C-alpha positions as semicolon CSV with decimal commas, in nm:
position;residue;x (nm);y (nm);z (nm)
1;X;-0,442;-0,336;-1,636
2;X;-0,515;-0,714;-1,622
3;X;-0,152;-0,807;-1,623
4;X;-0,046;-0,544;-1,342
5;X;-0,317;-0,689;-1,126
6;X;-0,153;-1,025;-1,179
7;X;0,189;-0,901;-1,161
8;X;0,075;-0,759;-0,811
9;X;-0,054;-1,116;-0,692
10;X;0,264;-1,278;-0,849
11;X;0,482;-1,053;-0,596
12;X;0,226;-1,165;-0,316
13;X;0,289;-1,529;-0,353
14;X;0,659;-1,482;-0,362
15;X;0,757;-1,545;0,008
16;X;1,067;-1,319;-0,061
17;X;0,893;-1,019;-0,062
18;X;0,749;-0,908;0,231
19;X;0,587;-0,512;0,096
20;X;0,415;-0,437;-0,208
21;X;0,534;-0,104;-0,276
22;X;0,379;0,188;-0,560
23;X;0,057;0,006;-0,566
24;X;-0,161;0,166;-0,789
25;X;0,096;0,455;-0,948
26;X;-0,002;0,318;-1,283
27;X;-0,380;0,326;-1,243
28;X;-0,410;0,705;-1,386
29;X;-0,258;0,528;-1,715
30;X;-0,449;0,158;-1,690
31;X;-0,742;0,214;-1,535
32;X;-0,827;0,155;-1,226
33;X;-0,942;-0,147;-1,048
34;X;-1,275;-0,217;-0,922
35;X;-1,351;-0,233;-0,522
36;X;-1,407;-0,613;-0,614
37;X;-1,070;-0,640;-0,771
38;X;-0,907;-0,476;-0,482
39;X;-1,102;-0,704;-0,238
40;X;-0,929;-1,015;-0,414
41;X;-0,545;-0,800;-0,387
42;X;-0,625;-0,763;0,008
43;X;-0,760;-1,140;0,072
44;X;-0,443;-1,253;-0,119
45;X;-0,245;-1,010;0,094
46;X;-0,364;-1,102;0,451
47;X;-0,365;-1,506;0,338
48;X;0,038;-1,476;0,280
49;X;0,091;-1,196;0,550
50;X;0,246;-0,918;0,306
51;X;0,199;-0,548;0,365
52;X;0,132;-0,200;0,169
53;X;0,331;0,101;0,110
54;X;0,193;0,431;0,132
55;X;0,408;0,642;-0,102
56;X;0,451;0,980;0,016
57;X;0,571;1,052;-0,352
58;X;0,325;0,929;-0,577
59;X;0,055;0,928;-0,295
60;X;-0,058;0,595;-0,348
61;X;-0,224;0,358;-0,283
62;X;-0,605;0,530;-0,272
63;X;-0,803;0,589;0,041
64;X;-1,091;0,335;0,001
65;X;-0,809;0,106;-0,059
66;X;-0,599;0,176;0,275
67;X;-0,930;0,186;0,423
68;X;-0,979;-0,199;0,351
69;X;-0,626;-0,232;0,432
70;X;-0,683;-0,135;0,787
71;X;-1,026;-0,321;0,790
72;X;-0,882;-0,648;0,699
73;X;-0,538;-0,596;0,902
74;X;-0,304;-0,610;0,642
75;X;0,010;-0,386;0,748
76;X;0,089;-0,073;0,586
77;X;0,406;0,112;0,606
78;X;0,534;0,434;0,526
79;X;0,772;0,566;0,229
80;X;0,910;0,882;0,101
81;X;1,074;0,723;-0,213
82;X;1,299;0,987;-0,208
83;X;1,466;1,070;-0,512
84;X;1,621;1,418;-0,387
85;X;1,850;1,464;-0,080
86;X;1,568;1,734;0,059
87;X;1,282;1,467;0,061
88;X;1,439;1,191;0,267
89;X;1,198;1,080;0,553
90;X;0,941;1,328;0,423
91;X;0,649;1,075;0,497
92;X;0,339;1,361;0,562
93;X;0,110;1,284;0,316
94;X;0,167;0,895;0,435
95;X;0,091;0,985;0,755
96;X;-0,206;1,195;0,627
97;X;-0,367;0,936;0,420
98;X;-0,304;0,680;0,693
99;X;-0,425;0,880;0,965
100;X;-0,749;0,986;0,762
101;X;-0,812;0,614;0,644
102;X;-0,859;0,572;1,066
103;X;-0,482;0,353;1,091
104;X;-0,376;0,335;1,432
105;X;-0,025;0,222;1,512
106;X;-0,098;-0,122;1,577
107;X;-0,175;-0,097;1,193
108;X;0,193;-0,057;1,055
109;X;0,424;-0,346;0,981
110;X;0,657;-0,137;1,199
111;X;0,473;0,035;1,460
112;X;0,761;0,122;1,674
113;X;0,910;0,386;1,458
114;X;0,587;0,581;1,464
């Protein structure tokens, strides 16, 4: 648990990554993180600019969590993580989990494709 988290802010300070992607697939098997913990992850996140995936596959990250995405403007983006042919683009619980959480489009690192 404590060396995902810091795994997770290692990939934040690298300035070649631009998306944190799967955040928070493991938690059902680590624990999860308290709403302090994920206050730090976002603070780190808007200070170097980096943005979320919603995973349409593993439907992650949380709500509360997109929520303070969204509060504290760090971008989110959509993913299907498709492992089959059939579930290419297939973004609808992204869009349900965003749309829920109260994102709007100037919320997504790339708001034109919405």
């Amino acid at each position: 648990y404590d060396e995902y988290l810091e795994l997770i802010k290692l990939a934040i300070w690298d300035e070649n990554i631009d998306i944190i992607g799967h955040f928070g697939n493991v938690f059902p098997y680590i624990g999860y993180p308290s709403m302090e913990e994920y206050r730090e992850i976002v603070d780190l996140a808007e200070e170097h600019g980096k943005a979320f995936e919603i995973s349409s596959r593993y439907r992650v990250p949380e709500l509360d969590f997109i929520k303070l995405c969204i509060k504290r403007g760090v971008k989110l983006i959509f993913a299907s993580d498709a492992h089959q042919p059939r579930d290419v683009g297939n973004i609808s619980w992204s869009l349900k989990a965003f749309k829920k959480a109260g994102g709007k489009k100037e919320d997504l690192f790339f708001s034109e494709l919405l």
